[in-house]
mmCIF file of C-alpha atoms in Angstrom:
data_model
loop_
_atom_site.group_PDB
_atom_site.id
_atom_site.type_symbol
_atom_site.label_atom_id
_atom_site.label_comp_id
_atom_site.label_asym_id
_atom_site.label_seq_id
_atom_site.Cartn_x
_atom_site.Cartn_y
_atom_site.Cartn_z
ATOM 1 C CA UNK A 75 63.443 75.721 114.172
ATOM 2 C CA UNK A 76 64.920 74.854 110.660
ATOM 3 C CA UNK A 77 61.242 72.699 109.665
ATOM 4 C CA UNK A 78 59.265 75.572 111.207
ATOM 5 C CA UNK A 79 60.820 78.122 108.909
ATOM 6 C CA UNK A 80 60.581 75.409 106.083
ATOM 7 C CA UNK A 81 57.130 74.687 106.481
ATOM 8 C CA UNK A 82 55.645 78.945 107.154
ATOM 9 C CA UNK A 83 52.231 78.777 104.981
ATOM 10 C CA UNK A 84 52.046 80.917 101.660
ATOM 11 C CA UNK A 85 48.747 82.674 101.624
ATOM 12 C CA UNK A 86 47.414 83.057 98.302
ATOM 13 C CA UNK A 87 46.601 86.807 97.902
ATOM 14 C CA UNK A 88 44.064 86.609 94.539
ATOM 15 C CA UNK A 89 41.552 84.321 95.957
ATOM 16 C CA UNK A 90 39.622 84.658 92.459
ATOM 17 C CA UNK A 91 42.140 83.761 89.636
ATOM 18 C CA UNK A 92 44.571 80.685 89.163
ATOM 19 C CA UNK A 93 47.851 81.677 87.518
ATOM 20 C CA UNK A 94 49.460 78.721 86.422
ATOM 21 C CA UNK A 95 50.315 75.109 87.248
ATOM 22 C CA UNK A 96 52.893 73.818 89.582
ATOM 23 C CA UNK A 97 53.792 70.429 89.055
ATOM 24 C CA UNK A 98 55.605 67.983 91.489
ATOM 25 C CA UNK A 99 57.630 64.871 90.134
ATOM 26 C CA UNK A 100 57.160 62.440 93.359
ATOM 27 C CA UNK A 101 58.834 58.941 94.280
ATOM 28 C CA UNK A 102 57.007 56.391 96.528
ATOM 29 C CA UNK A 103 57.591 53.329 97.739
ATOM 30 C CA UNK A 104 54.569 51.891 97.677
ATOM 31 C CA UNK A 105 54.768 48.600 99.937
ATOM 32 C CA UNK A 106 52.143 50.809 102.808
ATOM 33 C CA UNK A 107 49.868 52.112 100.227
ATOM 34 C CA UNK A 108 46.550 51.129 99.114
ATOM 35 C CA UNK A 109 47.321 52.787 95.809
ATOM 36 C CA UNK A 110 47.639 56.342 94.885
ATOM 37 C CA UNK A 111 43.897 57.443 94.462
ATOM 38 C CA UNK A 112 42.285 58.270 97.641
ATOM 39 C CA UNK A 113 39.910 55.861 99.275
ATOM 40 C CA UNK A 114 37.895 55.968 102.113
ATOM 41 C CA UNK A 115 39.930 54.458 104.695
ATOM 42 C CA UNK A 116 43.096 53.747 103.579
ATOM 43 C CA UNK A 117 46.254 55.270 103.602
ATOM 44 C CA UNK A 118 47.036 56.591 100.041
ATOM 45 C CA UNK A 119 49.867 58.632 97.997
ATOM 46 C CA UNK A 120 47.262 61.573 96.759
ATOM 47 C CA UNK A 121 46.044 61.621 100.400
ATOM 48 C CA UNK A 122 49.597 62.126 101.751
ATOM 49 C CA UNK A 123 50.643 64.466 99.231
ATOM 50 C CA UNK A 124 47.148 66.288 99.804
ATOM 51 C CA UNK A 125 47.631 66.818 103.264
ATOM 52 C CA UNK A 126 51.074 67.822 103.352
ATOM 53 C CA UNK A 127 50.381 70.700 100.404
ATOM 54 C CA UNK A 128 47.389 71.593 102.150
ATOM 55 C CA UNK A 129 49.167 72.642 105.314
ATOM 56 C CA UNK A 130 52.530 74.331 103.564
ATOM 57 C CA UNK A 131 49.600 76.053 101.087
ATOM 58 C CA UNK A 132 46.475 76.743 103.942
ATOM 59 C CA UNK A 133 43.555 75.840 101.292
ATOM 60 C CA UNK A 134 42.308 73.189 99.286
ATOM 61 C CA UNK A 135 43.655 71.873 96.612
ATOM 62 C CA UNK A 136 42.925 69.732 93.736
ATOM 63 C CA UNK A 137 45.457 67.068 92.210
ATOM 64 C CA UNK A 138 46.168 65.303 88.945
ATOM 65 C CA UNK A 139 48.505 62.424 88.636
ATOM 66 C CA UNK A 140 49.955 61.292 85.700
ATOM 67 C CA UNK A 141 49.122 57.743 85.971
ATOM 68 C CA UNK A 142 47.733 55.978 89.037
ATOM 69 C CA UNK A 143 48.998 53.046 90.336
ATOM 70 C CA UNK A 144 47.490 50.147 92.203
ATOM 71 C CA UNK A 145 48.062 49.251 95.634
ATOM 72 C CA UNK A 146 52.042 48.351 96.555
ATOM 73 C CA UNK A 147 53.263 49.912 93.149
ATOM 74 C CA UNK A 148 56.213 51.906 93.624
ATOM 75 C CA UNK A 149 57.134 55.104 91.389
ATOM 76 C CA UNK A 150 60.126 56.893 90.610
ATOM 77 C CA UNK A 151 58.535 59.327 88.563
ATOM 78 C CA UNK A 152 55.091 59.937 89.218
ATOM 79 C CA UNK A 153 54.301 63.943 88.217
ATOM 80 C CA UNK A 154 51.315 65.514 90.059
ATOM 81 C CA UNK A 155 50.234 68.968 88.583
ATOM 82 C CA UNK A 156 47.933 71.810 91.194
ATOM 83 C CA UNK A 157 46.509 74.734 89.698
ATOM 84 C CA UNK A 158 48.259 77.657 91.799
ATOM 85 C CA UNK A 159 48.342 81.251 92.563
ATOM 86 C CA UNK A 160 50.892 83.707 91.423
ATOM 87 C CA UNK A 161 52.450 84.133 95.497
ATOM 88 C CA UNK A 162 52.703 80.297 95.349
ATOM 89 C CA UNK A 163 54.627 80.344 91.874
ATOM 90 C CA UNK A 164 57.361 82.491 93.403
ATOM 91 C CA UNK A 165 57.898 80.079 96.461
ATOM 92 C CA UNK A 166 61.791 78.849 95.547
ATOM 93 C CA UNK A 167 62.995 75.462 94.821
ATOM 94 C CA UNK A 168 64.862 75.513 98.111
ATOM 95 C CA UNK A 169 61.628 75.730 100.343
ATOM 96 C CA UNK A 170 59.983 73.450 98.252
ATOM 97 C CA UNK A 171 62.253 70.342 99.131
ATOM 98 C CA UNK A 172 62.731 71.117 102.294
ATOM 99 C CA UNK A 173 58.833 72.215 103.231
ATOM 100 C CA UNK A 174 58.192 68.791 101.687
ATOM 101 C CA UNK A 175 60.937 66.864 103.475
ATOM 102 C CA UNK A 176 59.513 67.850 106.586
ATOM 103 C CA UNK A 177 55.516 67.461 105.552
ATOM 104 C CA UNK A 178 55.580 64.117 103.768
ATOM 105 C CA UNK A 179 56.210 60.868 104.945
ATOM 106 C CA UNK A 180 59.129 58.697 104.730
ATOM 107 C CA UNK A 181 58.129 56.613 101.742
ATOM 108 C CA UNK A 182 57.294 59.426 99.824
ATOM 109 C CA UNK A 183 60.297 62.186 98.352
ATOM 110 C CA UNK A 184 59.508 65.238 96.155
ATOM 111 C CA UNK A 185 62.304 65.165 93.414
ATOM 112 C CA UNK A 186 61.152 67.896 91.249
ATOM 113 C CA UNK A 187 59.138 71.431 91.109
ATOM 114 C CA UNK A 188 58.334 72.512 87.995
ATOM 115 C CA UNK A 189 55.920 75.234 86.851
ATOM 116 C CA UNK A 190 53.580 74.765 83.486
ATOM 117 C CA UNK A 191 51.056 77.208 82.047
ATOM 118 C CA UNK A 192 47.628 77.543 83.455
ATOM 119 C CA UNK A 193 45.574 74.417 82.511
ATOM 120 C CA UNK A 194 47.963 72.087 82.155
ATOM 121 C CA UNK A 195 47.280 68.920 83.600
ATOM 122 C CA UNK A 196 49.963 65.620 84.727
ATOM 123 C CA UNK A 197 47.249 63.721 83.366
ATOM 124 C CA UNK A 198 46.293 64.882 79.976
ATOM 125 C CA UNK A 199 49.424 66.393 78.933
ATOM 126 C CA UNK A 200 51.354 63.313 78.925
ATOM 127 C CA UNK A 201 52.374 62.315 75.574
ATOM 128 C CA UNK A 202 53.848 58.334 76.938
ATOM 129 C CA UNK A 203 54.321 56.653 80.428
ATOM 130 C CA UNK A 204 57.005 54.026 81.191
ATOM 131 C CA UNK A 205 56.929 51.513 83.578
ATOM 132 C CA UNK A 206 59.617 48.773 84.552
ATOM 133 C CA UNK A 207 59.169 45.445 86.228
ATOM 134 C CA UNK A 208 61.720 43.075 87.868
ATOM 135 C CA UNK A 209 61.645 40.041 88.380
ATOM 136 C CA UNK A 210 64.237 37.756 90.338
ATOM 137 C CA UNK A 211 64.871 33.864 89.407
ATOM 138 C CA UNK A 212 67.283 31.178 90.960
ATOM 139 C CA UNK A 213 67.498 29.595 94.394
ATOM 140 C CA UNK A 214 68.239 32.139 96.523
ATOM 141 C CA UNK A 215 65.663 34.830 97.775
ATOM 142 C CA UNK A 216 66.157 38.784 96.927
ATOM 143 C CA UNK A 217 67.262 40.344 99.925
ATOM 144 C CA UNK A 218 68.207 43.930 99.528
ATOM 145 C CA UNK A 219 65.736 44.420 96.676
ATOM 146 C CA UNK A 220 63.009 41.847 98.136
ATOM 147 C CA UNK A 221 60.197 44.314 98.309
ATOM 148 C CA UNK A 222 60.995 45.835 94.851
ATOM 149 C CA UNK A 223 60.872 42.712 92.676
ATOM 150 C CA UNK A 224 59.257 39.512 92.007
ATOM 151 C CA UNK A 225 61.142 36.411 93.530
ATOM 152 C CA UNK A 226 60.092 33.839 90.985
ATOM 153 C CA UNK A 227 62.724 31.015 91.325
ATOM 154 C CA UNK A 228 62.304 29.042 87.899
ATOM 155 C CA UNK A 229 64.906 29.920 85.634
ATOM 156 C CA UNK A 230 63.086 32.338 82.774
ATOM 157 C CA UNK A 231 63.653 32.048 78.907
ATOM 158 C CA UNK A 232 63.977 35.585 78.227
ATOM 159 C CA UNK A 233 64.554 35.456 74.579
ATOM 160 C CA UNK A 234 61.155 33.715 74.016
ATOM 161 C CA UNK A 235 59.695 36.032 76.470
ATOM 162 C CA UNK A 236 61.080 38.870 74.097
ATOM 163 C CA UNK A 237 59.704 37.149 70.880
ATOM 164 C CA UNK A 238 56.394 37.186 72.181
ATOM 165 C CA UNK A 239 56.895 40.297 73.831
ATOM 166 C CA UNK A 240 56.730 41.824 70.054
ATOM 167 C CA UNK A 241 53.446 41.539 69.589
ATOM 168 C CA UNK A 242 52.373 44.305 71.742
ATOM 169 C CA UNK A 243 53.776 47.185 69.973
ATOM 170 C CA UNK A 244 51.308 49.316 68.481
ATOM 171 C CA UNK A 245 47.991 50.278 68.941
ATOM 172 C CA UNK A 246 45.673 47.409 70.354
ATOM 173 C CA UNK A 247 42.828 46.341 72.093
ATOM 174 C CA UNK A 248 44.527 45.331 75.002
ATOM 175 C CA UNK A 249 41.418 44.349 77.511
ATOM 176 C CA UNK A 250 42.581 40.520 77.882
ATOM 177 C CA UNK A 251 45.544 42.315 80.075
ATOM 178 C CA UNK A 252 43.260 44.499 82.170
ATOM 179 C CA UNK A 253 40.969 44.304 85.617
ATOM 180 C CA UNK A 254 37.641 42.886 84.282
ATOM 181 C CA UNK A 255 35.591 44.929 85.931
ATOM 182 C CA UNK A 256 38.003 48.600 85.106
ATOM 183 C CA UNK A 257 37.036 47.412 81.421
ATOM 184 C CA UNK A 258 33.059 47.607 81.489
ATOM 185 C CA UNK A 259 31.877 49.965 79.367
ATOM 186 C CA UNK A 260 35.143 51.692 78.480
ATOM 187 C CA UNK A 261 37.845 52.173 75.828
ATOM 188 C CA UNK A 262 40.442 49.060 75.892
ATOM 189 C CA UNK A 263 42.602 50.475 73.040
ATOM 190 C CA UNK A 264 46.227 51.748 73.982
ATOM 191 C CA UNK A 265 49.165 52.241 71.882
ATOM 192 C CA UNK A 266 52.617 50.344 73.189
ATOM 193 C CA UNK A 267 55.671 52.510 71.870
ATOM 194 C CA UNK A 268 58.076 50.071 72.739
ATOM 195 C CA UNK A 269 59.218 47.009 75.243
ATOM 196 C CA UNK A 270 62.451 45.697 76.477
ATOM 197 C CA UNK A 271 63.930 43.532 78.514
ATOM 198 C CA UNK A 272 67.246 43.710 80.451
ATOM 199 C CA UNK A 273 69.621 41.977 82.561
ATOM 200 C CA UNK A 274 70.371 44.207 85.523
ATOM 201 C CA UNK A 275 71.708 44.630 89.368
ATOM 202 C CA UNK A 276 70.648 46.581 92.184
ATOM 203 C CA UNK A 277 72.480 46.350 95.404
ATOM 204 C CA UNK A 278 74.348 43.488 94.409
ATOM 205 C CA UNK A 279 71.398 41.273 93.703
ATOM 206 C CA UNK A 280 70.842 40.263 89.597
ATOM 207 C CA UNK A 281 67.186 40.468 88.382
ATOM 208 C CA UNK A 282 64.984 40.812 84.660
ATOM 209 C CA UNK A 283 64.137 43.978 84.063
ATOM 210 C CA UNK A 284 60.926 44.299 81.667
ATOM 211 C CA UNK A 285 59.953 47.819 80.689
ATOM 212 C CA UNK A 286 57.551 49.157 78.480
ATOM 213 C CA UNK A 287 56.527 52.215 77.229
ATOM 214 C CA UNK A 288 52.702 53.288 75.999
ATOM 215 C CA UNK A 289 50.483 56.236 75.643
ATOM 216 C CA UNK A 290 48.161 55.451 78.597
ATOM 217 C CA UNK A 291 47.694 51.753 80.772
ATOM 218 C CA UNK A 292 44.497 50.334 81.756
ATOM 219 C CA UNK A 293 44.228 48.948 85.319
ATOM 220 C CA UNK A 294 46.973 45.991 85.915
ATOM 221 C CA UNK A 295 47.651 46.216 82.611
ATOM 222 C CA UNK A 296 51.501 46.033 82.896
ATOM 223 C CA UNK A 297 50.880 43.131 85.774
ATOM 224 C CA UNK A 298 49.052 41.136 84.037
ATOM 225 C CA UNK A 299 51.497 41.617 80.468
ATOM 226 C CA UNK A 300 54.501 40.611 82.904
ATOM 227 C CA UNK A 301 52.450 37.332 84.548
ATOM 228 C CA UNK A 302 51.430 36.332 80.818
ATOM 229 C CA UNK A 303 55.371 36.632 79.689
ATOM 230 C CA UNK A 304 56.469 34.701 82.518
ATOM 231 C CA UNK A 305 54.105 31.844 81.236
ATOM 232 C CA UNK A 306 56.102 31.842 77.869
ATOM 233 C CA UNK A 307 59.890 32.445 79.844
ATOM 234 C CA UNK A 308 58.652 28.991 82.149
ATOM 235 C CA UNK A 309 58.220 27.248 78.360
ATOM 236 C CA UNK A 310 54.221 26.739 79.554
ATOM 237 C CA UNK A 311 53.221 28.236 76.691
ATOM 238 C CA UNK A 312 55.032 28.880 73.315
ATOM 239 C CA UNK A 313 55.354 33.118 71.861
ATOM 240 C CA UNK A 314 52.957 32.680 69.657
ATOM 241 C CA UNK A 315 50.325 32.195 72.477
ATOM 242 C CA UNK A 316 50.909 35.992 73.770
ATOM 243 C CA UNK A 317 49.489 36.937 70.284
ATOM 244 C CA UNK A 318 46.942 35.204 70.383
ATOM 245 C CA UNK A 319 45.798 36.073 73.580
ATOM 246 C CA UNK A 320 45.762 39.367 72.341
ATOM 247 C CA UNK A 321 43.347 38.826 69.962
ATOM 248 C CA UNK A 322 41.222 37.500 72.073
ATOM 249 C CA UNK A 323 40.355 40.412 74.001
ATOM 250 C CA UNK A 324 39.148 38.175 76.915
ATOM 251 C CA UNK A 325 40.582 38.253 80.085
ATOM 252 C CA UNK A 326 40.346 34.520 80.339
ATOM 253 C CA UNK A 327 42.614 33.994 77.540
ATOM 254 C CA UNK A 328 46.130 35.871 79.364
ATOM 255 C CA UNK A 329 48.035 34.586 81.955
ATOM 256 C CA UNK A 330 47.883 35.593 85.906
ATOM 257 C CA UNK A 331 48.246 38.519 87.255
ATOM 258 C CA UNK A 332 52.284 39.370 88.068
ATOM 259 C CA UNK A 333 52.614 41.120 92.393
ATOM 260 C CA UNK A 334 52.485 44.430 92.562
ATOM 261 C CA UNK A 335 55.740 44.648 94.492
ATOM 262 C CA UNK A 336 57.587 44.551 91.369
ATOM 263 C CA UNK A 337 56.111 47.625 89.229
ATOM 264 C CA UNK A 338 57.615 50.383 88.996
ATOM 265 C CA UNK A 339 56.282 53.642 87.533
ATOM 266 C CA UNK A 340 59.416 55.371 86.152
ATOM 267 C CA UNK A 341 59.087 58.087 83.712
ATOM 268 C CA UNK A 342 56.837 60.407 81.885
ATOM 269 C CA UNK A 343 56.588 61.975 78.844
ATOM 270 C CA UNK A 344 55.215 65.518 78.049
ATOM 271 C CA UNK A 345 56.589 67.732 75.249
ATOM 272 C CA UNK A 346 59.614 69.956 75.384
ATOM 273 C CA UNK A 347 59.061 73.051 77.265
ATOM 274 C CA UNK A 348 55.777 72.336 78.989
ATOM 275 C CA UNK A 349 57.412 71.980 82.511
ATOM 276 C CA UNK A 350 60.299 74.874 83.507
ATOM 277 C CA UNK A 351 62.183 73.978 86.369
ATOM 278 C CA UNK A 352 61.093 76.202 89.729
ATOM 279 C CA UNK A 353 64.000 78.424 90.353
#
């Protein structure tokens, strides 16, 4: 009876005005979805969270995401904002987690309800995004973390990788790291705050962690960054090529594209006091 009580519908009682913005930061592991836009036909994050905020709320709703991500991308923080009612702004944290702990699935988990001010959206609010890949060399396969990171065997220069890494920060044209056809008749330009790499462990099992930090991505963006470093970590090409594959602004000129399985969307940005905690 404890999910019953969890999940009892809230009614919104002005069915003419929204009064603010509720805003959910989600985790996902992303190894069953075809990305978090909804398709036709496939099994999605928005059409999860949809459906499970549909029946706790009984209406339709609308959802922004902060940044989507492409099919088997995990998240730690992705934020999702809903225009809401004022009855739905006083549901408590409490029946929040556990409403959604019974209405999503397992490889999703709400971690945070905040509220913002009417029109505020995950989207066009956020001020940077952060994503991190990892990426595991050496003989022996990832175990633990094999669905999180890239098993990539060679042994990786990371210092060169970081030297070439530098040329990214700042504001570029970055469409020779981007999905051909996502670039057709669109803005390419994005601004890269900052990049790092580190040596880390998860589970027991040693990997490369890459992260980077930027106002918006285009589509693989981050992928195909990570594939192009590993070119220059392998010593296939030298730092200097990274740059000037940049330059090139041709898709042609980076290197492949790195699996999905090791992205992970982990933070984002929006300025201090937008989002309150829900009480």
């Amino acid at each position: 009876m404890e999910n019953e009580r969890a999940t009892a519908p809230v009614i919104a009682t002005d069915p003419l005005e929204l009064d603010g913005t509720l805003v959910f930061r989600l985790g996902y592991d992303g190894a069953a979805f075809s990305g978090f836009a909804e398709q036709p036909s496939q099994r999605t994050v928005a059409g999860e969270v949809r459906r499970a905020l549909e029946t706790f709320l009984r209406r339709p709703i609308d959802l922004t995401c902060a940044g989507r991500t492409d099919a088997g991308v995990h998240a730690i923080s992705q934020y999702v904002s809903v225009p809401a009612y004022e009855s739905e702004l006083e549901i408590t944290h409490r029946r929040w987690m556990r409403a959604m702990a019974a209405l999503l699935p397992n490889d999703i988990a709400l971690g945070e309800v905040y509220h913002a001010a009417p029109g505020f959206s995950a989207r066009f609010d956020a001020r940077a995004r952060a994503y991190t890949y990892r990426i595991v060399t050496g003989d022996a396969p990832p175990l633990l973390t094999r669905n999180v990171t890239w098993w990539h065997r060679l042994p990786l220069d990371v210092e060169a990788m970081e030297r070439a890494a530098a040329c990214l920060i700042g504001e570029h044209d970055f469409k020779s790291f981007c999905k051909v056809s996502s670039a057709i008749g669109k803005p390419t330009c994005r601004n890269v705050m900052s990049v790092g790499f580190e040596q880390a462990s998860a589970l027991g099992e040693d990997h490369i962690a890459f992260t980077i930090t930027g106002n918006a991505f285009l589509h693989s963006m981050v992928r195909t960054i990570v594939g192009s470093l590993v070119e220059v970590g392998c010593h296939r090409r030298d730092p200097q090529w990274l740059a000037d594959a940049l330059d090139a602004c041709d898709r042609q000129a980076a290197g492949p594209t790195a699996p999905a399985r090791g992205l992970c969307f982990m933070d984002v940005t929006y300025d201090e006091g937008v989002l309150t905690v829900c009480p």
